XYZ file of C-alpha atoms in Angstrom:
707
model
C 78.524 82.783 -65.754
C 77.756 79.078 -65.891
C 74.335 77.686 -65.118
C 73.540 74.303 -63.635
C 70.125 72.733 -64.091
C 68.960 71.380 -60.751
C 66.005 69.530 -59.329
C 66.674 71.361 -56.056
C 65.162 74.732 -55.213
C 68.116 76.384 -53.490
C 65.871 79.024 -51.972
C 64.240 76.398 -49.725
C 65.220 76.633 -46.069
C 65.653 72.854 -45.701
C 69.046 72.998 -47.437
C 70.535 75.316 -44.817
C 71.563 74.646 -41.241
C 71.192 77.197 -38.466
C 74.168 79.378 -37.622
C 73.665 79.328 -33.847
C 72.905 75.619 -33.578
C 75.948 74.641 -35.656
C 78.119 76.846 -33.444
C 76.755 75.068 -30.373
C 77.499 71.781 -32.134
C 81.135 72.921 -32.383
C 81.161 73.298 -28.608
C 79.976 69.708 -28.305
C 83.119 68.712 -30.207
C 85.275 70.888 -27.971
C 83.676 69.314 -24.899
C 84.425 65.881 -26.342
C 88.125 66.694 -25.885
C 87.400 66.848 -22.145
C 85.805 63.398 -22.330
C 88.558 61.857 -24.453
C 90.882 59.748 -22.287
C 93.711 60.391 -24.758
C 93.675 64.055 -23.691
C 95.971 64.806 -20.691
C 94.035 65.418 -17.505
C 94.601 69.151 -16.977
C 94.000 69.700 -20.696
C 90.622 68.014 -20.215
C 89.885 70.545 -17.496
C 90.992 73.275 -19.935
C 88.391 72.240 -22.503
C 85.663 72.393 -19.838
C 86.786 75.952 -19.033
C 86.850 76.862 -22.746
C 83.301 75.629 -23.345
C 82.115 77.510 -20.248
C 83.657 80.760 -21.507
C 82.303 80.108 -25.001
C 78.762 79.702 -23.680
C 79.071 82.940 -21.700
C 80.072 84.749 -24.883
C 77.296 83.002 -26.823
C 74.674 84.453 -24.493
C 76.289 87.887 -24.463
C 76.554 88.141 -28.253
C 74.260 85.720 -30.057
C 71.363 85.289 -27.618
C 71.621 88.985 -26.791
C 71.289 89.820 -30.483
C 68.364 87.446 -31.015
C 66.576 88.919 -28.000
C 67.016 92.383 -29.451
C 65.381 91.144 -32.648
C 62.492 89.667 -30.654
C 62.135 92.921 -28.731
C 62.016 94.843 -32.012
C 59.180 92.616 -33.204
C 61.223 90.934 -35.932
C 59.669 87.722 -37.204
C 61.571 87.384 -40.442
C 62.975 83.841 -40.658
C 66.670 83.176 -41.055
C 68.079 81.375 -44.087
C 67.198 78.067 -42.412
C 63.580 79.135 -41.824
C 63.663 79.903 -38.095
C 62.340 83.076 -36.475
C 64.456 84.741 -33.754
C 62.168 83.291 -31.063
C 62.443 79.774 -32.513
C 66.224 80.085 -32.576
C 66.366 81.120 -28.921
C 64.069 78.251 -27.896
C 66.102 75.621 -29.779
C 69.417 77.069 -28.590
C 68.254 76.930 -24.965
C 67.448 73.254 -25.352
C 70.928 72.493 -26.696
C 72.626 74.687 -24.082
C 70.879 72.807 -21.276
C 72.116 69.516 -22.731
C 75.643 70.930 -22.971
C 75.529 72.163 -19.384
C 74.512 68.735 -18.083
C 77.280 67.051 -20.083
C 79.793 69.641 -18.866
C 78.859 69.145 -15.229
C 79.084 65.345 -15.523
C 82.515 65.649 -17.142
C 83.707 68.037 -14.451
C 82.776 65.529 -11.774
C 84.503 62.693 -13.664
C 87.666 64.727 -14.258
C 87.566 65.863 -10.623
C 87.690 62.239 -9.431
C 90.740 61.601 -11.629
C 92.412 64.787 -10.380
C 91.891 63.656 -6.796
C 93.928 60.554 -7.626
C 96.742 62.978 -8.538
C 96.190 64.808 -5.245
C 94.660 67.873 -6.936
C 91.481 68.358 -4.934
C 88.718 70.943 -4.647
C 87.756 70.404 -1.015
C 84.317 70.791 0.518
C 84.513 73.336 3.341
C 82.812 71.067 5.849
C 85.499 68.426 5.282
C 88.333 70.748 6.322
C 90.070 70.390 9.677
C 89.460 73.003 12.342
C 93.026 74.281 11.844
C 92.482 74.681 8.094
C 89.225 76.522 8.705
C 90.918 78.853 11.160
C 93.707 79.701 8.706
C 91.197 80.275 5.919
C 89.116 82.523 8.173
C 92.180 84.621 8.931
C 93.052 84.830 5.222
C 89.459 85.736 4.419
C 89.357 88.450 7.067
C 92.593 90.061 5.865
C 92.326 89.636 2.083
C 88.676 89.258 1.054
C 86.411 90.675 3.758
C 87.488 94.332 3.143
C 86.410 93.973 -0.513
C 82.838 92.879 0.250
C 79.786 95.121 0.037
C 76.619 93.442 1.307
C 73.427 94.955 -0.129
C 69.925 94.561 1.289
C 67.067 93.448 -0.925
C 63.885 94.825 0.592
C 61.185 97.436 -0.074
C 63.371 100.161 1.467
C 66.267 99.524 -0.932
C 66.223 99.380 -4.731
C 67.250 96.053 -6.203
C 71.057 96.194 -6.471
C 72.897 96.377 -9.781
C 74.280 92.930 -10.684
C 77.401 93.122 -12.864
C 77.940 90.918 -15.915
C 79.252 87.388 -15.247
C 79.533 88.114 -11.532
C 79.059 85.316 -9.030
C 76.769 86.311 -6.162
C 75.573 85.080 -2.789
C 71.898 85.469 -1.962
C 71.729 85.386 1.840
C 68.519 84.811 3.792
C 68.809 86.118 7.347
C 66.838 87.521 10.270
C 67.230 89.072 13.674
C 67.382 86.560 16.531
C 63.889 85.498 17.663
C 62.298 87.532 14.830
C 59.785 85.958 12.463
C 60.398 88.137 9.434
C 63.322 87.306 7.160
C 65.441 89.552 4.951
C 67.531 89.037 1.836
C 70.990 90.383 1.063
C 73.224 90.110 -1.968
C 77.005 89.801 -1.715
C 79.203 89.830 -4.808
C 82.085 87.320 -4.883
C 85.153 89.458 -5.651
C 86.956 87.133 -8.071
C 89.702 88.790 -10.114
C 92.084 91.688 -9.504
C 94.239 89.541 -7.248
C 91.470 87.495 -5.623
C 91.537 83.899 -6.925
C 88.452 81.727 -7.228
C 90.318 78.803 -5.656
C 92.103 79.325 -2.326
C 94.904 76.937 -1.492
C 94.459 74.826 1.639
C 97.558 73.424 3.316
C 100.836 72.853 1.473
C 99.692 70.711 -1.451
C 97.370 71.359 -4.352
C 94.217 71.255 -2.291
C 91.801 74.113 -2.858
C 88.530 75.476 -1.595
C 86.293 77.799 -3.579
C 86.279 81.381 -2.342
C 82.465 81.501 -2.261
C 82.439 78.515 0.112
C 84.762 80.393 2.461
C 82.508 83.452 2.267
C 79.374 81.400 2.872
C 80.839 79.790 5.968
C 82.030 83.082 7.470
C 78.963 85.252 6.959
C 78.889 86.084 10.660
C 81.579 88.698 9.948
C 79.359 90.450 7.416
C 76.166 90.099 9.417
C 77.194 90.068 13.088
C 74.459 89.119 15.493
C 72.141 87.978 12.699
C 70.784 84.479 12.199
C 71.871 83.086 8.799
C 69.101 80.863 7.463
C 70.282 80.129 3.946
C 72.938 81.060 1.405
C 72.362 80.466 -2.310
C 74.428 81.254 -5.412
C 73.439 82.969 -8.632
C 75.097 84.529 -11.666
C 73.904 86.787 -14.480
C 74.903 87.298 -18.106
C 74.240 90.627 -19.800
C 73.716 91.507 -23.447
C 76.984 92.697 -25.011
C 75.238 94.311 -28.003
C 74.654 98.043 -27.989
C 72.769 100.153 -30.483
C 74.802 103.325 -30.899
C 74.661 104.692 -34.432
C 78.208 105.348 -35.597
C 77.178 107.637 -38.453
C 75.761 110.130 -35.950
C 78.762 110.103 -33.634
C 80.959 113.187 -33.610
C 83.726 111.328 -31.775
C 84.043 107.607 -32.357
C 86.203 107.004 -29.291
C 83.703 108.831 -27.067
C 80.922 106.753 -28.606
C 82.738 103.485 -27.911
C 83.476 104.542 -24.334
C 79.778 105.338 -23.950
C 78.882 101.919 -25.397
C 81.119 100.227 -22.834
C 79.253 101.990 -20.038
C 75.935 100.999 -21.621
C 77.066 97.395 -21.911
C 77.732 97.362 -18.179
C 74.054 98.185 -17.635
C 72.728 96.223 -20.630
C 69.665 94.002 -20.224
C 70.275 90.626 -18.612
C 69.819 87.655 -20.942
C 70.529 84.740 -18.596
C 70.228 83.958 -14.896
C 72.093 80.927 -13.556
C 71.151 79.624 -10.136
C 72.396 76.693 -8.127
C 70.077 73.740 -8.403
C 67.663 73.573 -5.488
C 67.397 77.330 -4.943
C 64.267 78.285 -3.031
C 61.449 78.590 -5.601
C 60.312 81.961 -4.231
C 63.858 83.334 -4.403
C 64.319 81.944 -7.906
C 61.108 83.603 -9.072
C 61.911 86.880 -7.365
C 65.353 87.117 -8.961
C 63.858 86.405 -12.376
C 61.201 89.084 -11.856
C 63.658 91.706 -10.590
C 65.989 91.016 -13.515
C 63.066 91.101 -15.990
C 63.543 87.535 -17.179
C 61.151 84.741 -18.043
C 61.543 82.299 -15.168
C 60.446 79.377 -17.312
C 63.033 79.838 -20.055
C 65.752 82.333 -19.089
C 66.708 80.794 -15.735
C 69.240 77.966 -15.854
C 69.571 75.610 -12.894
C 73.190 74.533 -12.448
C 73.990 71.339 -10.623
C 77.429 71.914 -9.166
C 79.805 74.772 -9.775
C 78.810 78.043 -11.425
C 81.256 79.994 -13.628
C 83.465 77.096 -14.680
C 85.504 79.457 -16.848
C 87.461 80.108 -13.617
C 88.875 76.558 -13.852
C 91.690 78.156 -15.860
C 93.272 78.861 -12.454
C 93.709 75.112 -11.916
C 94.612 74.385 -15.534
C 97.757 76.475 -15.029
C 99.086 74.149 -12.311
C 102.542 72.869 -13.218
C 102.158 69.130 -13.735
C 104.040 68.352 -16.976
C 102.576 64.848 -17.260
C 99.028 66.182 -16.966
C 99.530 68.633 -19.823
C 100.305 68.302 -23.500
C 104.018 67.927 -24.094
C 105.649 71.388 -24.237
C 105.575 73.081 -27.603
C 108.193 75.696 -28.444
C 107.677 77.495 -31.761
C 110.761 77.324 -33.954
C 112.290 80.078 -36.031
C 111.397 80.030 -39.702
C 114.388 78.474 -41.547
C 114.989 81.668 -43.535
C 114.864 83.838 -40.406
C 117.455 82.004 -38.338
C 120.186 84.357 -39.398
C 120.861 87.813 -37.965
C 121.064 89.221 -41.487
C 118.999 92.309 -42.220
C 115.425 91.046 -42.449
C 114.614 93.195 -45.452
C 117.482 91.607 -47.359
C 116.131 88.153 -46.467
C 112.612 89.013 -47.711
C 113.989 90.644 -50.865
C 116.069 87.577 -51.633
C 113.206 85.159 -50.971
C 110.493 87.239 -52.626
C 107.897 85.954 -50.160
C 108.006 83.948 -46.930
C 105.079 81.906 -45.586
C 104.721 81.870 -41.800
C 102.807 79.190 -39.909
C 101.874 79.971 -36.325
C 102.059 78.582 -33.674
C 104.491 76.124 -35.256
C 106.817 78.974 -36.207
C 107.624 81.803 -33.854
C 105.569 84.998 -33.956
C 108.279 86.781 -31.995
C 111.130 86.057 -34.420
C 109.021 86.795 -37.505
C 106.242 89.402 -37.183
C 107.533 91.091 -34.025
C 111.067 91.062 -35.430
C 109.783 92.587 -38.687
C 108.352 95.562 -36.790
C 111.298 95.856 -34.404
C 113.800 96.008 -37.272
C 111.537 98.453 -39.089
C 111.641 100.745 -36.052
C 115.441 100.621 -35.867
C 116.434 100.517 -39.550
C 117.575 104.020 -40.614
C 116.435 103.319 -44.186
C 112.812 102.724 -43.179
C 110.728 105.798 -43.924
C 107.270 104.744 -42.818
C 105.103 102.020 -41.257
C 101.373 101.490 -41.739
C 99.407 98.840 -39.886
C 95.918 97.622 -39.010
C 95.250 96.611 -35.415
C 92.201 94.562 -34.442
C 93.324 92.770 -31.285
C 96.679 92.752 -29.543
C 97.989 92.091 -26.056
C 98.050 94.952 -23.548
C 101.788 94.481 -22.951
C 102.527 94.348 -26.634
C 105.949 94.407 -28.267
C 104.053 95.393 -31.407
C 103.009 98.683 -29.788
C 106.493 99.163 -28.317
C 108.005 98.891 -31.799
C 105.507 101.326 -33.302
C 106.204 103.856 -30.554
C 109.966 103.396 -31.021
C 109.586 103.923 -34.779
C 107.734 107.194 -34.187
C 110.388 108.295 -31.717
C 113.011 107.554 -34.372
C 111.306 109.982 -36.723
C 109.522 107.536 -39.000
C 106.041 108.148 -40.372
C 103.792 105.732 -38.467
C 100.071 105.308 -39.136
C 97.867 102.751 -37.392
C 94.240 101.915 -38.142
C 92.787 100.772 -34.812
C 89.487 98.899 -34.722
C 87.786 100.264 -31.639
C 84.798 97.973 -32.129
C 86.692 94.693 -31.762
C 84.207 92.944 -29.456
C 85.421 92.689 -25.842
C 88.701 94.449 -26.730
C 87.256 97.956 -27.025
C 88.602 99.223 -23.699
C 92.095 97.825 -24.355
C 92.147 99.295 -27.866
C 91.125 102.732 -26.565
C 94.061 102.685 -24.126
C 96.486 101.555 -26.834
C 95.209 104.201 -29.257
C 95.740 106.912 -26.645
C 99.262 105.675 -25.935
C 100.138 105.677 -29.636
C 98.691 109.146 -30.213
C 100.763 110.476 -27.316
C 103.869 109.051 -29.052
C 103.060 110.949 -32.248
C 101.588 108.029 -34.189
C 98.809 108.917 -36.618
C 95.859 106.871 -35.349
C 92.633 106.474 -37.322
C 89.602 104.287 -36.680
C 88.793 102.955 -40.134
C 85.788 103.461 -42.351
C 82.423 104.566 -40.978
C 80.007 101.635 -40.783
C 82.622 98.923 -41.357
C 84.845 97.005 -38.969
C 88.492 96.873 -40.020
C 89.276 93.173 -39.654
C 92.139 92.722 -42.150
C 95.620 92.038 -40.771
C 98.156 94.047 -42.765
C 101.509 95.768 -42.153
C 103.320 97.837 -44.770
C 106.863 99.089 -44.290
C 108.254 101.619 -46.774
C 112.061 101.439 -47.030
C 114.678 103.325 -49.003
C 116.411 100.453 -50.805
C 119.430 100.695 -53.102
C 117.180 101.249 -56.133
C 114.502 103.491 -54.616
C 111.549 103.121 -52.249
C 110.341 99.549 -51.779
C 107.292 98.285 -49.895
C 107.584 95.287 -47.582
C 104.272 93.778 -46.514
C 102.933 91.309 -43.986
C 99.447 89.901 -44.581
C 98.011 87.430 -42.080
C 94.953 85.425 -41.127
C 95.327 86.059 -37.382
C 95.495 89.052 -35.065
C 98.747 90.759 -34.125
C 98.561 89.197 -30.680
C 101.576 87.378 -29.243
C 99.503 85.357 -26.757
C 96.997 83.971 -29.251
C 99.815 83.331 -31.760
C 100.926 80.536 -29.401
C 97.545 78.782 -29.328
C 95.820 79.782 -32.601
C 96.737 78.083 -35.856
C 97.273 80.849 -38.425
C 99.275 81.641 -41.541
C 100.867 84.853 -42.733
C 103.061 86.035 -45.574
C 105.982 88.442 -45.648
C 106.506 89.755 -49.162
C 108.081 92.527 -51.205
C 105.897 91.800 -54.231
C 105.557 95.164 -55.968
C 101.931 94.707 -57.043
C 100.852 93.560 -53.574
C 102.621 96.617 -52.159
C 100.743 98.909 -54.533
C 97.435 97.286 -53.588
C 98.177 97.624 -49.875
C 98.936 101.318 -50.405
C 95.493 101.720 -51.985
C 93.954 99.808 -49.080
C 95.504 102.091 -46.456
C 94.486 105.197 -48.409
C 90.930 103.854 -48.339
C 91.092 103.032 -44.621
C 92.376 106.476 -43.633
C 89.992 108.474 -45.863
C 86.961 106.255 -46.485
C 87.040 107.267 -50.152
C 86.304 104.196 -52.247
C 85.827 105.538 -55.787
C 88.086 104.215 -58.559
C 90.452 102.250 -56.341
C 92.001 99.537 -58.472
C 93.440 96.343 -56.997
C 95.463 93.999 -59.169
C 96.149 91.151 -56.737
C 94.339 91.813 -53.477
C 90.564 91.495 -53.237
C 89.384 93.598 -50.285
C 85.929 93.345 -48.722
C 83.299 94.642 -48.783
C 83.633 95.568 -52.453
C 85.616 92.796 -54.127
C 86.237 89.775 -51.891
C 82.824 88.133 -52.114
C 82.734 88.674 -55.876
C 86.199 87.129 -56.158
C 85.107 83.971 -54.324
C 81.797 83.641 -56.171
C 83.366 84.190 -59.591
C 85.988 81.526 -58.905
C 83.402 79.027 -57.681
C 81.409 79.703 -60.865
C 84.564 79.391 -62.976
C 85.357 76.042 -61.359
C 81.787 74.932 -62.130
C 82.191 75.929 -65.783
C 85.548 74.140 -66.036
C 83.997 71.012 -64.528
C 81.189 71.046 -67.096
C 83.665 71.582 -69.945
C 86.500 69.250 -69.003
C 86.034 67.749 -65.528
C 88.490 67.580 -62.606
C 87.053 70.626 -60.856
C 88.292 70.942 -57.287
C 87.657 73.539 -54.560
C 89.061 73.519 -51.019
C 88.345 75.998 -48.231
C 89.910 76.033 -44.789
C 87.875 78.504 -42.735
C 86.380 79.052 -39.307
C 82.806 79.474 -40.466
C 80.651 79.016 -43.592
C 77.539 81.108 -43.107
C 76.975 83.288 -46.188
C 73.970 82.053 -48.174
C 75.310 83.153 -51.567
C 78.550 81.222 -51.048
C 76.640 78.120 -49.896
C 74.357 78.255 -52.934
C 77.333 78.636 -55.281
C 79.037 75.619 -53.678
C 75.831 73.581 -54.043
C 75.687 74.470 -57.751
C 79.343 73.508 -58.157
C 78.695 70.166 -56.451
C 75.679 69.479 -58.656
C 77.977 70.041 -61.659
C 80.413 67.491 -60.246
C 83.099 69.705 -58.679
C 84.888 67.952 -55.813
C 84.715 70.199 -52.748
C 86.605 69.806 -49.454
C 85.561 72.182 -46.691
C 87.621 72.260 -43.499
C 85.277 74.346 -41.345
C 86.004 74.797 -37.653
C 82.582 75.729 -36.299
C 79.501 77.292 -37.933
C 78.492 75.633 -41.206
C 75.159 76.225 -42.937
C 75.887 73.796 -45.785
C 74.624 70.206 -45.608
C 77.113 67.820 -47.230
C 76.484 64.386 -48.715
C 72.911 64.884 -49.983
C 72.517 62.790 -53.174
C 72.184 64.978 -56.247
C 72.847 68.176 -54.298
C 75.998 67.948 -52.214
C 77.260 64.398 -52.654
C 80.560 65.854 -53.939
C 81.059 67.965 -50.815
C 82.620 66.833 -47.562
C 82.832 68.994 -44.462
C 85.531 68.315 -41.873
C 86.031 70.000 -38.510
C 89.404 69.848 -36.752
C 89.343 70.170 -32.955
C 92.489 69.675 -30.935
C 95.334 71.283 -29.069
C 95.313 74.550 -31.045
C 92.366 76.644 -32.187
C 92.139 76.406 -35.961
C 91.999 79.993 -37.201
C 93.654 80.177 -40.651
C 91.606 81.034 -43.732
C 92.934 79.444 -46.930
C 91.101 79.152 -50.263
C 92.089 76.858 -53.156
C 90.771 76.507 -56.728
C 92.212 73.938 -59.142
C 91.370 76.204 -62.111
C 91.976 73.605 -64.836
C 95.474 72.894 -63.517
C 96.522 76.554 -63.197
C 96.023 76.334 -59.439
C 95.169 79.335 -57.286
C 95.808 79.629 -53.552
C 94.698 82.512 -51.351
C 95.041 83.432 -47.691
C 92.502 85.749 -46.091
C 91.395 87.500 -42.931
C 87.788 86.659 -43.824
C 85.582 83.669 -43.241
C 82.733 82.912 -45.635
C 80.300 84.842 -43.444
C 77.940 87.582 -44.562
C 79.284 90.012 -41.949
C 82.901 89.441 -43.064
C 82.137 89.712 -46.747
C 79.710 92.632 -46.642
C 80.251 94.632 -43.436
C 83.992 94.479 -42.764
C 87.213 95.531 -44.396
C 88.934 92.226 -45.116
C 91.653 91.090 -47.500
C 91.995 88.083 -49.812
C 95.600 87.742 -50.979
C 97.016 85.320 -53.580
C 99.964 83.098 -52.677
C 101.882 82.430 -55.879
C 105.408 81.163 -55.249
C 105.576 77.399 -55.750
C 107.437 76.688 -52.481
C 104.758 78.604 -50.556
C 101.799 76.935 -52.290
C 103.466 73.604 -51.538
C 103.230 74.462 -47.827
C 99.554 75.416 -48.148
C 98.896 72.149 -49.972
C 100.528 70.314 -47.086
C 98.173 72.046 -44.605
C 95.106 70.959 -46.587
C 96.377 67.404 -47.022
C 97.247 67.083 -43.325
C 93.784 68.118 -42.175
C 91.960 65.992 -44.728
C 94.026 62.910 -43.812
C 93.650 63.449 -40.030
C 92.316 60.358 -38.233
C 92.611 61.700 -34.674
C 91.274 65.286 -34.479
C 88.935 65.297 -37.486
C 85.155 65.136 -37.374
C 83.070 64.387 -40.476
C 79.811 66.267 -40.877
C 76.718 64.261 -41.816
C 73.859 65.591 -43.979
C 71.722 66.382 -40.919
C 74.450 68.600 -39.433
C 75.669 66.105 -36.809
C 79.313 65.040 -36.666
C 81.191 61.758 -36.252
C 84.769 61.754 -35.006
C 87.186 59.701 -37.043
C 88.817 56.758 -35.277
C 92.434 55.779 -36.075
C 92.686 52.297 -37.588
C 96.098 51.738 -36.019
C 98.781 53.530 -33.993
C 100.520 54.593 -37.197
C 97.895 57.219 -37.983
C 96.872 58.107 -34.426
C 98.590 61.519 -34.479
C 96.273 64.485 -35.023
C 96.913 67.397 -37.366
C 98.594 69.506 -34.720
C 101.114 66.847 -33.731
C 101.827 66.169 -37.403
C 102.380 69.881 -38.064
C 104.692 70.245 -35.075
C 106.778 67.268 -36.260
C 106.778 68.440 -39.875
C 107.901 71.963 -38.988
C 110.722 70.582 -36.849
C 111.767 68.257 -39.674
C 111.790 71.128 -42.159
C 114.035 73.128 -39.840
C 116.377 70.167 -39.426
C 116.646 69.731 -43.190
C 117.319 73.448 -43.599
C 120.158 73.322 -41.061
C 121.665 70.339 -42.898
C 121.572 72.280 -46.158
C 123.319 75.231 -44.506
C 126.059 72.984 -43.155
C 126.561 71.474 -46.616
C 126.907 74.940 -48.122
C 129.512 75.889 -45.506
C 131.523 72.702 -46.225
C 131.303 73.288 -49.973
C 132.668 76.831 -49.576
C 135.593 75.468 -47.569
């Protein structure tokens, strides 16, 4: 283990940025896409909706967790020296800035949409005929769903569901002096849209505006004095102890019920709400009115803007992208023969089709009479999943099928419970992983009777087995019949289905929590030693988040020794680049664009004997120490060439790349000319298409040569 003398005390908090604040900084970059005039108009609206949904999740998960720490009396500072209370206070300040910027952008984009005749109308501006038609629609399609609830001493304060939009109605009997309050939930979802179409064009009115202006149906004979809007966000963290659970599925189902009633962590109210009402809501919901209440100028719950984003205006969207088939998978030949001939195949989603690669792999496995068994991990997938259909079909065809389902995949628990039940009914052996650890690795193993005995065919990926996200997340995966990888994957599944860890040997894979972190740290240290001995040390990571303190410290030591380090980090990053003497050899780049960067790729120059790895894990403490993850080497030269191209494309990006400064802020790169104005995603789309074209040319040449 190499040592590097340093004038810097790496235990000092000043060298580490805050996890939550750097994640919020990522959302600033996402929101910038909504401000960027180069982004098509409805895509700009999409980024506003994404940031809104992200902030909802931030409060449910991160603020919820910090509040639990505060409630438990925890004062221990984080790696960056902040207590839980300090983190909440600073996060609130940033969130309020983000909300203001988001609202201003929404107004600006709304003006531009009006020029395209896409308008969110104000109810009072509608014609009498339009109001009449809306009233009829409301009476027939929305009114039966409403349940007004009184708020007074005779009635307990009503339960307010998570992320629900609500009307707070002030009313009284005619000629009476005393007023009453009532709450009405806006029934968005399950067939009720947030935006109701007015007339024949793309003019809309918000459903809550229609409700507000037709309250006489709900409260006949009453005098409506005021109608105000509010919304709550609940903590998504629960505290069930898995080790004490007799039935994990029952425990998760219980957690879901608890989450429904979990403490509220945020109250959003429309700006200008009556001060007494604002204070009363905060008190009833057990919130601090001064800090936990957020005044929103304009529209609440902007995540619902997705309804408008889906409008079909080709010129207001990014140009259509259709994933292509991988060049080796364009034939109808038996897929196992193709993999065996190639050795390994690198897949790049969404540039290459998930359907004709991963889904095809499972479909052919289900139908191939020589396939004996299928084993798979499942973290997230779509409800109407071809993946599940293929697994069920395989079981029906008499194959041994085992699936490790992660029931604790946040916000997918209910869907995963339903899928697990469906698979068990089909005769699939379903297990839920290792007690105390989330199963986050993405692995499929197919055991097939080949001409020379049983052979294992494996898929290892960086992204979930989810057809929908495979179209918008940038991920990589590898199909391989490498014998050693197959043996390691067998060991991994035996561990996942039994929990027995002792004496499991892995020759190529490095699973977490036992080996992956050690593998990364040892290679960073090796690169440091090589740099000291001979120079030319080089490390590159492409990850979603860099949060683990041990990894950050190791990278600092490598930089001090002179190792060149390129970190392509999508969001959270604790490391501060560009500090003279400490991290001047490190640059941190964030790519934000059309697709969500999700691939995890690790590179070490290793004195010229280069090593490339793909992984399910980010450099985060939870991934490395509390999850089952996999780090897998990519060895074939044609595959490493593709991974090199991914790194080079991101590092050279002059359109979608942001450079991190030592203080944790970011500056977006500006193209010097039109020649380099294309971002990484456009470059990758073009490059994948070009590779396919060249492959087709080669095939035609081979056909002509044979003739």
